[in-house]
Amino acid sequence: MRELPFLGVGIGFRPELQKEQSRHLDRIDWFELIADRYLRSVPESIERARAMKGRQALVPHGLELSVGTEGPLDPAYCDEVAELVRTLRAPFYSDHLCMTKAGGFEIGQLTPLPFTEAAARRAARKARDIQRMLGVPFLLENVSYSFAFPSPMTEQAFVSRVVTEADCGLLLDLTNVFINSQNHRYDPYAFLEALPLERVIQIHLAGGEKHGGRWVDSHSQSVDAHPEVWRLLEYVVARSPVRAVLIERDQNFPEEFQEMLQDIEHARDILGRRGTVEPPLPAARPLDLDASPTPLPVDEPRFQAALARIIVDPGLRQRFLEAPAATCAALELSAPATEALLQAGPAHIDLFGREVAAKRFALLAKIAPATLKLLQKERLLHGLTTRFVATYLPRESREYPNRSVRDGFWLLDLVEQLFTDGELQLPHLRDIARFERAQLSLYSTLPPVESALAAHAARDARPEPTDAELLTARPHLGAHTRVERFGCDVIEAIRRVTSGASLEDVATTPTLILFLKAPGWRNVQPLGINERTATVLSLCDGQCTTEELLARLASRGSPGDKDRTEAGGLKLIRDLHRLGAVMLDLGLKQ
C-alpha cells in the first residue's frame, strides 16, 4: 500500500454538480464515483464520468458489498465491481464496514455490526477475498451509527482487528468519528489513537446536521458545520500516510460552488502542511484468520435476518415497539438475542427504520419525479408512501439493475393498480405515471445500447446509405425504441407539474410518444410523433424492404398521393435511422 499514488484532495462526482466540477478541474485533484450507480449500467454513464478525467484519477467507492453479512460474497456483484475497477484503472477500491442486507432483505442503509470476534473474522475474510479478486488494495470505511449492540470489544478495537486481519487499508471517515463521538459520548482523539493509523489511505470529510440533539451524517453541509473535524484531520495526517482526502456532498448542494472549493482548499492546506510521515509497516495479520471463534447470539444469521426484517417492515417494527419480547419470540430469537435488541434500543432501531423508508422515497424522487410531485401537491403522497413501504418489502433480487429501479417499477405499478381499482381518480396522473414507467423500462432493463464513442466511430466509418440502398434495406425497430399512446398532452402535463403550474387546461387530445434510448443520450428521449410516423414504425418489422413498406403505406392513401407518400416516407425512415429509432438490415454489419 506504500506504493499507492498520492491523489490529493478530491470530491464526489455527482451529475448535479458536473457543470461546476467541469469548470474547476484545475482545483479538483481527483473524483470518487459511487460504484453501485455504474454497475449493470449503460456504457455511456462511464463515458460521462471519464469526460471529467484529465490528470484526475477516478476511484470507485461501493455501498453494497455488505462485508458484515453472514454468508459468502455475491460473486456476480464482485465480478461487476472488478470490471469497473479495471475500466477506470482505479488505484484502489473501498466499501463500508457494516451490513446492508441480511435474511433476503436489502436494508439500503449502512447498518452497524456488533463488535465481536466472530463479526470481525467474517468481515476480514470477505475483505481479503474481495481484495484478491480486484487485484488492487481494498479499503474499509468506518460508519456512523444511531444504535449499538452490547459488545465485548470497543469500536476502535473492532475496526483495528478487521483491517489488520484482512491486511487491507482503512478509509477513515472523520465526520463519522466526530458524529459517533458526539452521539455516543467518547473522546475522538482517544478513538483515533487506538486505530492502526499506518493503514489509513483515504479520508472522508463531510458536513452533517444536528436533529433533536443528535448529529446525522447527512452529507448536506460544508465541513465547517462542525469545525472540530478539521482538527481531527490535522491530527490524522500528521500520523498516517494519507494518499487521498475526499469532500462528500450528496444533497443540499450550495448555490455557489465556491463553498465546496473552500472545503477542498482547506483540506489541501492541512494536507500540505504535514511533514514527511514514515509510519511503521502495517502489522502482519494473524495466521489463524480462518479460525472460527465461538459466536455470540448477535452473530447468528437468525439475529441478522430478524434485525433486517424489523428495519424494513414498518408493521413488524411497530409491533416490536409495542411488544418487543413477544415480537422477538415470534421471530424465534433466543433470550440473549432479544436482550441485545432491547439494549440497542427499540426507539433507536425504529428511527433508523424510518430513515431507511425516507431514503427509499428520496431515491424514488429521481426515478419518478413528476408522479411524486403531483401526488405531493394533491396531498396524496403520505398515504401512498405508507402503503408502499408496508406492501413492498425490499427483498433481494437480481431481476433489476439496482434497488432504486426496482422500487420505481413497484411504485409506478402500484399507482396503475390504484387507478384500475378505482382508488385514484386524479386527472393526468395515470398518463404521467405510465410515461415515467416507459422511460424507466427502456433506460434500465434492456441490454445496454452501444456507447456513444463506439456509435460515433461506427457511423463515421460507414457512409450514409444511398436512396437505392435504403429502398432495398429491411428496416426494424431498435431494441431501445417504444411507441406509447396517452390520453392527454403528457409532455406538457409533466412540464407543468415540474414547474408548479396548473394542469387545468392541459389538452386532453390523445398523443403519441416515441421513447428512444440512443447512443450517447443520458436518459430516454421522449419525442411527440404523429399517426403517420407511428404507422411507419409499426411497419418496420424487419421482414419487408423499405420499398415494400412504402408501397403498403401508399396503398392506404389515395392514388394521387403515391409519389408524395413514397418520397416523404423515404425521408422519414432516413430520419428515424439517424435518430437510432430504426435499424437497417443492409446485409452489412450495422
Coordinates of C-alpha atoms in Angstrom, one line a residue:
M1 CA 0.0 0.0 0.0
R2 CA 3.0 2.3 0.4
E3 CA 3.3 2.3 -3.4
L4 CA -0.1 3.8 -4.0
P5 CA -0.1 7.2 -5.7
F6 CA -0.7 10.4 -3.9
L7 CA -4.0 11.7 -5.2
G8 CA -4.5 14.9 -3.1
V9 CA -7.9 16.3 -2.4
G10 CA -11.0 15.3 -4.4
I11 CA -14.7 15.5 -4.5
G12 CA -17.5 13.0 -5.2
F13 CA -18.6 13.0 -8.9
R14 CA -22.3 13.9 -9.0
P15 CA -24.4 14.7 -12.1
E16 CA -26.0 17.6 -10.2
L17 CA -22.5 19.2 -9.9
Q18 CA -21.0 18.1 -13.2
K19 CA -21.2 21.5 -14.9
E20 CA -19.4 23.3 -12.0
Q21 CA -17.0 20.5 -11.5
S22 CA -16.0 20.7 -15.2
R23 CA -15.3 24.4 -14.8
H24 CA -13.0 23.9 -11.9
L25 CA -10.9 20.8 -12.9
D26 CA -7.8 22.8 -12.1
R27 CA -8.8 22.9 -8.4
I28 CA -10.0 19.3 -8.0
D29 CA -7.3 16.6 -7.8
W30 CA -9.5 13.5 -8.2
F31 CA -13.1 12.2 -8.3
E32 CA -14.8 9.5 -6.3
L33 CA -17.6 7.6 -8.1
I34 CA -20.4 5.8 -6.2
A35 CA -19.7 2.4 -7.8
D36 CA -23.2 1.0 -7.5
R37 CA -24.5 3.7 -9.8
Y38 CA -22.3 2.3 -12.6
L39 CA -22.7 -1.4 -12.2
R40 CA -25.0 -3.0 -14.7
S41 CA -25.3 0.4 -16.3
V42 CA -25.2 1.6 -19.8
P43 CA -21.7 2.3 -21.2
E44 CA -22.2 6.0 -21.7
S45 CA -22.7 6.6 -18.0
I46 CA -19.0 5.7 -17.6
E47 CA -18.1 7.8 -20.5
R48 CA -19.7 10.8 -18.8
A49 CA -17.6 10.3 -15.8
R50 CA -14.5 9.8 -18.0
A51 CA -15.2 13.2 -19.5
M52 CA -14.2 14.6 -16.1
K53 CA -10.8 12.9 -16.3
G54 CA -7.8 15.0 -17.2
R55 CA -5.0 14.4 -14.8
Q56 CA -7.6 13.4 -12.2
A57 CA -8.0 9.8 -11.1
L58 CA -11.4 8.2 -10.9
V59 CA -11.8 6.0 -7.9
P60 CA -15.0 3.9 -7.3
H61 CA -16.5 3.6 -3.8
G62 CA -19.0 0.9 -3.0
L63 CA -22.1 0.7 -0.9
E64 CA -23.5 -2.8 -1.2
L65 CA -20.6 -5.3 -0.6
S66 CA -22.0 -5.9 2.9
V67 CA -18.9 -7.5 4.4
G68 CA -20.7 -7.9 7.8
T69 CA -23.5 -10.2 6.5
E70 CA -23.2 -13.9 7.2
G71 CA -22.6 -15.9 4.1
P72 CA -20.4 -15.7 1.0
L73 CA -19.9 -12.6 -1.1
D74 CA -22.2 -12.2 -4.1
P75 CA -19.9 -13.4 -7.0
A76 CA -21.8 -11.6 -9.7
Y77 CA -21.6 -8.3 -7.8
C78 CA -17.9 -8.8 -7.2
D79 CA -17.3 -9.5 -10.9
E80 CA -19.1 -6.3 -11.8
V81 CA -17.0 -4.3 -9.3
A82 CA -13.8 -5.9 -10.7
E83 CA -14.8 -4.9 -14.2
L84 CA -15.4 -1.3 -13.1
V85 CA -12.1 -1.1 -11.3
R86 CA -10.3 -2.4 -14.4
T87 CA -12.3 0.0 -16.7
L88 CA -11.4 3.0 -14.6
R89 CA -7.8 1.8 -13.9
A90 CA -8.5 2.7 -10.3
P91 CA -5.6 2.6 -7.8
F92 CA -7.8 1.1 -5.1
Y93 CA -11.4 0.3 -4.2
S94 CA -13.4 0.9 -1.0
D95 CA -16.6 0.0 0.8
H96 CA -18.0 0.1 4.3
L97 CA -17.5 -2.0 7.5
C98 CA -21.2 -2.7 8.0
M99 CA -24.0 -4.8 6.6
T100 CA -26.6 -3.6 4.0
K101 CA -28.6 -6.8 3.6
A102 CA -29.5 -9.9 5.6
G103 CA -32.1 -12.7 5.6
G104 CA -33.0 -12.0 1.9
F105 CA -33.8 -8.3 2.6
E106 CA -31.9 -5.3 1.2
I107 CA -31.7 -2.7 4.0
G108 CA -30.4 0.0 1.7
Q109 CA -28.6 1.7 4.6
L110 CA -25.2 1.3 6.3
T111 CA -26.2 -0.9 9.3
P112 CA -23.9 -1.2 12.3
L113 CA -22.3 -4.6 13.3
P114 CA -21.9 -6.0 16.8
F115 CA -18.2 -5.6 17.8
T116 CA -17.5 -9.2 18.3
E117 CA -14.7 -11.6 17.4
A118 CA -16.9 -13.6 15.0
A119 CA -18.1 -10.5 13.2
A120 CA -14.5 -9.2 12.9
R121 CA -13.4 -12.6 11.4
R122 CA -16.3 -12.7 9.0
A123 CA -15.7 -9.1 7.7
A124 CA -11.9 -9.7 7.5
R125 CA -12.4 -12.9 5.4
K126 CA -14.6 -11.0 3.0
A127 CA -12.3 -8.1 2.8
R128 CA -9.4 -10.4 1.9
D129 CA -11.5 -12.2 -0.7
I130 CA -12.6 -9.0 -2.5
Q131 CA -9.0 -7.6 -2.4
R132 CA -7.7 -10.8 -4.0
M133 CA -10.5 -10.6 -6.7
L134 CA -9.9 -7.0 -7.5
G135 CA -6.1 -7.1 -7.7
V136 CA -5.8 -3.6 -6.1
P137 CA -5.8 -2.6 -2.5
F138 CA -9.2 -2.6 -0.8
L139 CA -10.1 -0.1 1.9
L140 CA -12.8 -0.4 4.6
E141 CA -14.6 2.7 5.9
N142 CA -15.9 3.2 9.4
V143 CA -19.6 4.1 9.6
S144 CA -21.7 6.3 11.8
Y145 CA -24.5 4.5 13.7
S146 CA -27.6 5.5 15.6
F147 CA -27.7 2.3 17.7
A148 CA -25.1 -0.1 19.0
F149 CA -25.3 -3.6 20.4
P150 CA -23.7 -4.7 23.7
S151 CA -20.3 -6.0 22.5
P152 CA -17.2 -7.4 24.1
M153 CA -15.0 -5.1 22.0
T154 CA -14.8 -1.4 21.5
E155 CA -15.4 0.0 18.1
Q156 CA -11.8 1.0 17.6
A157 CA -10.6 -2.4 18.6
F158 CA -13.1 -4.0 16.2
V159 CA -12.0 -1.8 13.3
S160 CA -8.4 -2.5 14.1
R161 CA -8.9 -6.2 14.2
V162 CA -10.7 -6.3 10.9
V163 CA -8.3 -4.3 8.8
T164 CA -5.2 -5.9 10.4
E165 CA -6.5 -9.5 9.9
A166 CA -7.7 -8.6 6.3
D167 CA -4.4 -6.9 5.7
C168 CA -6.3 -4.1 3.9
G169 CA -6.4 -0.3 4.1
L170 CA -8.6 2.0 6.1
L171 CA -10.8 4.7 4.7
L172 CA -11.2 6.8 7.7
D173 CA -14.3 8.9 7.7
L174 CA -13.5 11.7 10.2
T175 CA -17.0 13.1 10.1
N176 CA -18.3 9.7 11.2
V177 CA -15.7 9.7 14.0
F178 CA -16.9 13.1 15.2
I179 CA -20.6 12.3 14.9
N180 CA -20.2 9.0 16.8
S181 CA -18.1 10.7 19.5
Q182 CA -20.9 13.3 20.0
N183 CA -23.9 10.9 19.9
H184 CA -22.2 8.1 21.9
R185 CA -20.1 10.4 24.1
Y186 CA -16.5 9.3 23.7
D187 CA -13.1 11.1 23.1
P188 CA -12.5 11.2 19.3
Y189 CA -8.7 11.6 19.8
A190 CA -8.5 8.6 22.1
F191 CA -10.5 6.7 19.4
L192 CA -8.0 7.7 16.7
E193 CA -5.0 6.9 18.8
A194 CA -6.2 3.3 19.2
L195 CA -6.6 2.8 15.4
P196 CA -3.8 1.5 13.1
L197 CA -3.3 4.9 11.5
E198 CA -0.5 3.4 9.4
R199 CA -3.2 1.8 7.4
V200 CA -5.1 5.0 6.6
I201 CA -5.0 5.5 2.8
Q202 CA -8.0 7.8 2.3
I203 CA -10.1 10.2 4.5
H204 CA -13.7 11.3 4.0
L205 CA -14.9 14.7 5.2
A206 CA -18.5 15.9 5.0
G207 CA -20.9 18.3 6.7
G208 CA -23.6 16.8 8.9
E209 CA -26.7 18.2 10.6
K210 CA -28.0 18.2 14.2
H211 CA -31.6 17.0 14.6
G212 CA -33.1 16.9 18.1
G213 CA -29.8 16.9 19.9
R214 CA -28.4 14.1 17.7
W215 CA -25.9 14.5 14.9
V216 CA -26.7 12.9 11.5
D217 CA -24.2 12.2 8.7
S218 CA -26.3 13.9 6.1
H219 CA -23.5 15.0 3.6
S220 CA -25.5 18.2 3.2
Q221 CA -23.3 21.0 4.6
S222 CA -19.9 22.4 4.4
V223 CA -17.3 20.7 6.7
D224 CA -17.4 24.0 8.6
A225 CA -20.7 22.8 10.1
H226 CA -18.5 21.2 12.8
P227 CA -15.0 22.7 12.8
E228 CA -13.7 20.1 15.1
V229 CA -13.4 17.8 12.0
W230 CA -10.7 20.0 10.6
R231 CA -8.7 19.5 13.8
L232 CA -9.2 15.7 13.5
L233 CA -7.8 15.9 10.0
E234 CA -4.7 17.7 11.2
Y235 CA -4.3 15.1 13.9
V236 CA -4.5 12.2 11.5
V237 CA -2.4 13.5 8.5
A238 CA 0.4 14.1 10.9
R239 CA 0.4 10.4 11.9
S240 CA -0.6 8.5 8.8
P241 CA 0.4 8.0 5.1
V242 CA -2.8 9.5 3.8
R243 CA -2.9 9.4 0.0
A244 CA -6.3 10.9 -0.7
V245 CA -8.8 13.2 1.0
L246 CA -12.4 13.5 -0.3
I247 CA -15.1 16.1 0.4
E248 CA -18.5 14.4 0.3
R249 CA -21.7 16.3 -0.6
D250 CA -24.8 14.4 -1.7
Q251 CA -27.7 16.8 -1.1
N252 CA -28.5 20.5 -0.4
F253 CA -26.0 21.5 -3.0
P254 CA -24.8 25.1 -2.5
E255 CA -25.9 27.8 -4.9
E256 CA -22.3 28.9 -5.1
F257 CA -19.8 26.1 -5.9
Q258 CA -17.2 28.2 -4.2
E259 CA -18.4 26.8 -0.9
M260 CA -17.2 23.4 -1.9
L261 CA -14.0 24.7 -3.4
Q262 CA -13.3 26.3 0.0
D263 CA -13.6 22.9 1.7
I264 CA -11.2 21.5 -0.9
E265 CA -8.6 24.3 -0.3
H266 CA -8.9 24.0 3.5
A267 CA -8.2 20.2 3.3
R268 CA -5.4 20.8 0.8
D269 CA -3.8 23.3 3.1
I270 CA -3.8 20.9 6.0
L271 CA -2.5 18.1 3.9
G272 CA 0.3 20.3 2.5
R273 CA 1.4 21.4 6.0
R274 CA 2.2 17.9 7.3
G275 CA 5.8 16.8 7.4
T276 CA 7.1 13.6 5.9
V277 CA 5.2 10.8 7.5
E278 CA 7.1 7.4 7.7
P279 CA 4.8 5.3 9.8
P280 CA 5.8 1.7 10.6
L281 CA 4.9 -1.0 8.2
P282 CA 1.3 -2.3 8.8
A283 CA 1.3 -5.2 11.3
A284 CA 1.1 -8.6 9.8
R285 CA -2.2 -10.3 10.1
P286 CA -2.5 -13.3 12.5
L287 CA -2.0 -16.7 10.9
D288 CA -5.3 -18.1 12.3
L289 CA -7.6 -15.9 10.2
D290 CA -9.7 -18.9 9.3
A291 CA -10.3 -20.0 12.8
S292 CA -13.9 -20.0 14.0
P293 CA -14.4 -18.2 17.3
T294 CA -17.5 -19.1 19.3
P295 CA -20.3 -16.9 18.0
L296 CA -22.4 -14.8 20.3
P297 CA -26.2 -14.6 19.9
V298 CA -25.8 -11.3 17.9
D299 CA -23.5 -13.1 15.5
E300 CA -26.1 -15.7 14.4
P301 CA -27.7 -15.4 10.9
R302 CA -31.1 -15.5 12.6
F303 CA -30.3 -12.4 14.5
Q304 CA -29.1 -10.6 11.4
A305 CA -32.2 -11.6 9.5
A306 CA -34.6 -10.5 12.3
L307 CA -32.8 -7.1 12.6
A308 CA -33.1 -6.6 8.8
R309 CA -36.8 -7.5 8.8
I310 CA -37.6 -5.2 11.7
I311 CA -35.8 -2.3 10.0
V312 CA -37.6 -2.7 6.6
D313 CA -41.0 -3.9 7.7
P314 CA -43.0 -1.0 9.3
G315 CA -45.7 -3.3 10.6
L316 CA -43.2 -5.6 12.3
R317 CA -41.3 -2.6 13.6
Q318 CA -44.4 -1.2 15.3
R319 CA -45.1 -4.5 16.9
F320 CA -41.5 -4.6 18.1
L321 CA -42.0 -1.1 19.7
E322 CA -45.3 -2.1 21.4
A323 CA -44.3 -5.7 22.5
P324 CA -40.6 -6.3 21.9
A325 CA -40.4 -9.6 23.8
A326 CA -43.4 -11.1 22.0
T327 CA -42.1 -9.9 18.6
C328 CA -38.7 -11.4 19.2
A329 CA -40.3 -14.7 20.3
A330 CA -42.3 -14.8 17.1
L331 CA -39.0 -14.3 15.2
E332 CA -37.6 -17.3 17.1
L333 CA -34.8 -15.2 18.7
S334 CA -33.2 -16.5 21.9
A335 CA -33.4 -14.6 25.1
P336 CA -29.8 -13.3 24.8
A337 CA -30.5 -12.1 21.3
T338 CA -33.7 -10.4 22.4
E339 CA -31.9 -8.7 25.2
A340 CA -29.3 -7.4 22.7
L341 CA -32.0 -5.8 20.6
L342 CA -33.6 -4.3 23.7
Q343 CA -30.2 -2.8 24.8
A344 CA -29.7 -1.4 21.3
G345 CA -33.0 0.4 21.9
P346 CA -36.3 -0.2 20.1
A347 CA -36.8 3.5 19.6
H348 CA -33.4 3.9 18.0
I349 CA -34.0 1.0 15.7
D350 CA -37.4 2.4 14.8
L351 CA -35.8 5.8 14.0
F352 CA -33.3 4.0 11.8
G353 CA -36.1 2.1 10.0
R354 CA -38.0 5.3 9.3
E355 CA -34.8 6.9 7.9
V356 CA -34.4 3.8 5.6
A357 CA -38.0 4.3 4.4
A358 CA -37.4 8.0 3.8
K359 CA -34.2 7.3 1.9
R360 CA -36.2 4.9 -0.4
F361 CA -38.6 7.7 -1.3
A362 CA -35.8 10.2 -1.7
L363 CA -34.3 7.9 -4.4
L364 CA -37.7 7.4 -6.0
A365 CA -37.9 11.2 -6.5
K366 CA -35.2 10.7 -9.1
I367 CA -36.9 7.8 -10.7
A368 CA -40.5 9.2 -10.9
P369 CA -40.2 12.9 -10.1
A370 CA -43.4 14.1 -11.8
T371 CA -45.6 11.3 -10.4
L372 CA -44.4 12.0 -6.8
K373 CA -44.6 15.8 -7.2
L374 CA -48.2 15.6 -8.4
L375 CA -49.1 13.3 -5.5
Q376 CA -47.5 15.6 -3.1
K377 CA -49.3 18.6 -4.5
E378 CA -52.6 16.8 -4.1
R379 CA -51.7 15.7 -0.6
L380 CA -51.8 12.1 -1.6
L381 CA -48.2 11.2 -1.1
H382 CA -48.2 10.4 2.6
G383 CA -50.9 7.8 2.2
L384 CA -49.2 6.3 -0.8
T385 CA -45.8 6.2 1.0
T386 CA -47.3 4.4 3.9
R387 CA -49.0 1.8 1.7
F388 CA -45.9 1.4 -0.5
V389 CA -43.4 0.7 2.4
A390 CA -45.8 -1.7 4.1
T391 CA -46.6 -3.6 0.9
Y392 CA -43.3 -3.7 -1.0
L393 CA -40.6 -5.0 1.4
P394 CA -37.2 -4.7 -0.2
R395 CA -36.3 -8.3 -0.9
E396 CA -33.0 -9.1 -2.6
S397 CA -33.4 -9.7 -6.4
R398 CA -31.2 -9.8 -9.4
E399 CA -34.2 -9.0 -11.6
Y400 CA -33.5 -5.3 -11.6
P401 CA -30.2 -3.4 -12.0
N402 CA -30.5 -1.8 -8.5
R403 CA -33.0 -1.3 -5.7
S404 CA -33.9 2.2 -6.9
V405 CA -35.0 0.9 -10.3
R406 CA -36.9 -2.0 -8.5
D407 CA -38.7 0.5 -6.2
G408 CA -39.5 2.7 -9.2
F409 CA -41.3 -0.2 -11.0
W410 CA -43.1 -1.2 -7.8
L411 CA -44.3 2.4 -7.2
L412 CA -45.5 3.1 -10.7
D413 CA -47.2 -0.3 -10.8
L414 CA -48.9 0.5 -7.5
V415 CA -50.2 3.8 -9.0
E416 CA -51.6 1.9 -12.0
Q417 CA -53.3 -0.7 -9.8
L418 CA -54.9 2.0 -7.7
F419 CA -56.4 3.5 -10.9
T420 CA -57.6 0.1 -12.0
D421 CA -59.2 -0.5 -8.7
G422 CA -60.9 2.9 -8.7
E423 CA -59.0 4.2 -5.6
L424 CA -57.3 7.0 -7.6
Q425 CA -59.1 9.4 -9.9
L426 CA -56.6 12.3 -10.2
P427 CA -56.7 13.7 -13.8
H428 CA -53.4 13.2 -15.8
L429 CA -51.7 11.3 -13.0
R430 CA -52.2 7.9 -14.8
D431 CA -50.7 9.2 -18.0
I432 CA -47.8 10.8 -16.2
A433 CA -47.0 7.5 -14.3
R434 CA -47.2 5.5 -17.5
F435 CA -44.9 7.9 -19.2
E436 CA -42.3 7.6 -16.4
R437 CA -42.6 3.9 -16.3
A438 CA -41.9 3.7 -20.1
Q439 CA -38.8 5.8 -19.6
L440 CA -37.6 3.6 -16.7
S441 CA -38.2 0.4 -18.6
L442 CA -36.1 1.4 -21.6
Y443 CA -33.4 3.0 -19.5
S444 CA -32.9 0.2 -17.0
T445 CA -33.9 -3.2 -18.1
L446 CA -32.9 -3.7 -21.7
P447 CA -29.4 -4.7 -22.8
P448 CA -27.1 -1.7 -23.0
V449 CA -27.1 0.4 -26.1
E450 CA -23.6 0.7 -27.6
S451 CA -21.6 3.5 -26.1
A452 CA -21.5 7.0 -27.7
L453 CA -17.9 6.6 -28.7
A454 CA -18.5 3.3 -30.3
A455 CA -21.6 4.5 -32.1
H456 CA -19.9 7.6 -33.4
A457 CA -16.9 5.6 -34.6
A458 CA -19.2 3.1 -36.4
R459 CA -21.2 5.9 -38.0
D460 CA -18.1 7.8 -39.2
A461 CA -16.7 4.5 -40.7
R462 CA -19.9 3.8 -42.5
P463 CA -21.2 6.1 -45.2
E464 CA -24.8 7.3 -45.2
P465 CA -26.9 4.8 -47.2
T466 CA -28.0 5.9 -50.7
D467 CA -31.6 6.0 -51.6
A468 CA -31.2 2.8 -53.6
E469 CA -29.6 1.1 -50.6
L470 CA -32.3 2.4 -48.3
L471 CA -35.1 1.1 -50.6
T472 CA -33.6 -2.4 -50.5
A473 CA -32.8 -2.4 -46.8
R474 CA -35.1 -4.1 -44.3
P475 CA -35.9 -1.6 -41.5
H476 CA -36.7 -2.7 -38.0
L477 CA -37.2 -1.0 -34.7
G478 CA -34.2 -0.6 -32.4
A479 CA -34.2 -2.5 -29.1
H480 CA -34.4 0.7 -27.2
T481 CA -37.5 2.1 -29.1
R482 CA -41.1 2.2 -27.9
V483 CA -44.2 4.0 -29.0
E484 CA -46.9 4.7 -26.4
R485 CA -50.3 6.4 -26.7
F486 CA -51.5 8.7 -24.0
G487 CA -54.9 10.4 -23.2
C488 CA -53.5 13.9 -22.9
D489 CA -50.6 16.1 -23.9
V490 CA -48.5 14.2 -21.3
I491 CA -45.2 16.1 -22.1
E492 CA -46.9 19.4 -21.4
A493 CA -48.5 17.9 -18.3
I494 CA -45.1 16.9 -16.9
R495 CA -43.6 20.3 -17.8
R496 CA -46.4 22.0 -15.8
V497 CA -46.1 19.6 -12.8
T498 CA -42.3 20.2 -12.7
S499 CA -42.7 24.0 -12.8
G500 CA -45.6 24.0 -10.4
A501 CA -48.1 25.3 -12.9
S502 CA -51.8 24.3 -13.1
L503 CA -52.9 21.3 -15.1
E504 CA -56.5 22.7 -15.7
D505 CA -56.2 23.5 -19.4
V506 CA -53.8 20.7 -20.5
A507 CA -55.1 19.3 -23.7
T508 CA -56.9 16.0 -23.4
T509 CA -56.3 15.1 -27.1
P510 CA -54.7 11.7 -27.3
T511 CA -51.0 11.9 -28.1
L512 CA -48.3 9.5 -29.4
I513 CA -44.8 9.5 -27.9
L514 CA -41.8 7.8 -29.3
F515 CA -39.4 6.8 -26.5
L516 CA -35.9 6.4 -27.6
K517 CA -32.6 5.5 -25.9
A518 CA -30.0 6.3 -28.5
P519 CA -26.2 6.0 -28.1
G520 CA -24.8 9.0 -26.2
W521 CA -28.1 10.1 -24.7
R522 CA -28.0 10.2 -21.0
N523 CA -31.6 9.3 -20.5
V524 CA -34.5 8.1 -22.6
Q525 CA -35.6 10.8 -25.0
P526 CA -39.4 11.3 -25.5
L527 CA -40.5 12.6 -28.9
G528 CA -44.0 13.6 -29.8
I529 CA -45.0 12.0 -33.1
N530 CA -48.0 11.9 -35.4
E531 CA -50.1 9.0 -36.5
R532 CA -48.2 8.7 -39.8
T533 CA -44.9 8.2 -38.1
A534 CA -46.4 5.7 -35.7
T535 CA -47.8 3.8 -38.7
V536 CA -44.4 3.7 -40.4
L537 CA -42.8 2.5 -37.1
S538 CA -45.4 -0.2 -36.8
L539 CA -44.5 -1.5 -40.3
C540 CA -40.8 -1.6 -39.6
D541 CA -40.8 -5.3 -38.7
G542 CA -37.5 -6.4 -40.4
Q543 CA -39.5 -8.7 -42.8
C544 CA -40.1 -6.3 -45.7
T545 CA -37.9 -3.9 -47.6
T546 CA -38.3 -0.2 -47.3
E547 CA -39.7 -0.2 -50.9
E548 CA -42.3 -2.8 -49.9
L549 CA -43.1 -0.8 -46.7
L550 CA -43.7 2.4 -48.7
A551 CA -45.9 0.5 -51.1
R552 CA -48.0 -0.7 -48.2
L553 CA -48.1 2.8 -46.8
A554 CA -49.2 4.3 -50.2
S555 CA -51.9 1.7 -50.6
R556 CA -53.6 3.2 -47.5
G557 CA -53.9 6.6 -49.2
S558 CA -55.4 8.0 -52.4
P559 CA -53.7 7.0 -55.8
G560 CA -52.7 10.6 -56.4
D561 CA -50.7 10.8 -53.2
K562 CA -48.5 7.8 -54.1
D563 CA -45.3 9.7 -55.2
R564 CA -45.5 12.2 -52.4
T565 CA -46.1 9.3 -49.9
E566 CA -43.1 7.4 -51.1
A567 CA -40.8 10.4 -51.1
G568 CA -41.9 11.6 -47.7
G569 CA -41.8 8.0 -46.3
L570 CA -38.2 7.5 -47.5
K571 CA -37.1 10.7 -45.8
L572 CA -38.9 9.8 -42.6
I573 CA -37.2 6.4 -42.5
R574 CA -33.9 8.0 -43.1
D575 CA -34.5 10.5 -40.3
L576 CA -35.6 7.7 -37.9
H577 CA -32.5 5.8 -38.8
R578 CA -30.3 8.8 -38.0
L579 CA -32.1 9.1 -34.6
G580 CA -31.4 5.4 -33.9
A581 CA -35.1 4.6 -33.7
V582 CA -34.9 2.4 -36.8
M583 CA -32.1 -0.1 -37.7
L584 CA -31.4 -1.0 -41.3
D585 CA -30.6 -4.5 -42.4
L586 CA -28.3 -3.7 -45.4
G587 CA -26.7 -7.1 -45.5
L588 CA -23.8 -5.4 -43.7
K589 CA -22.8 -5.1 -40.1
Q590 CA -24.7 -2.2 -38.5

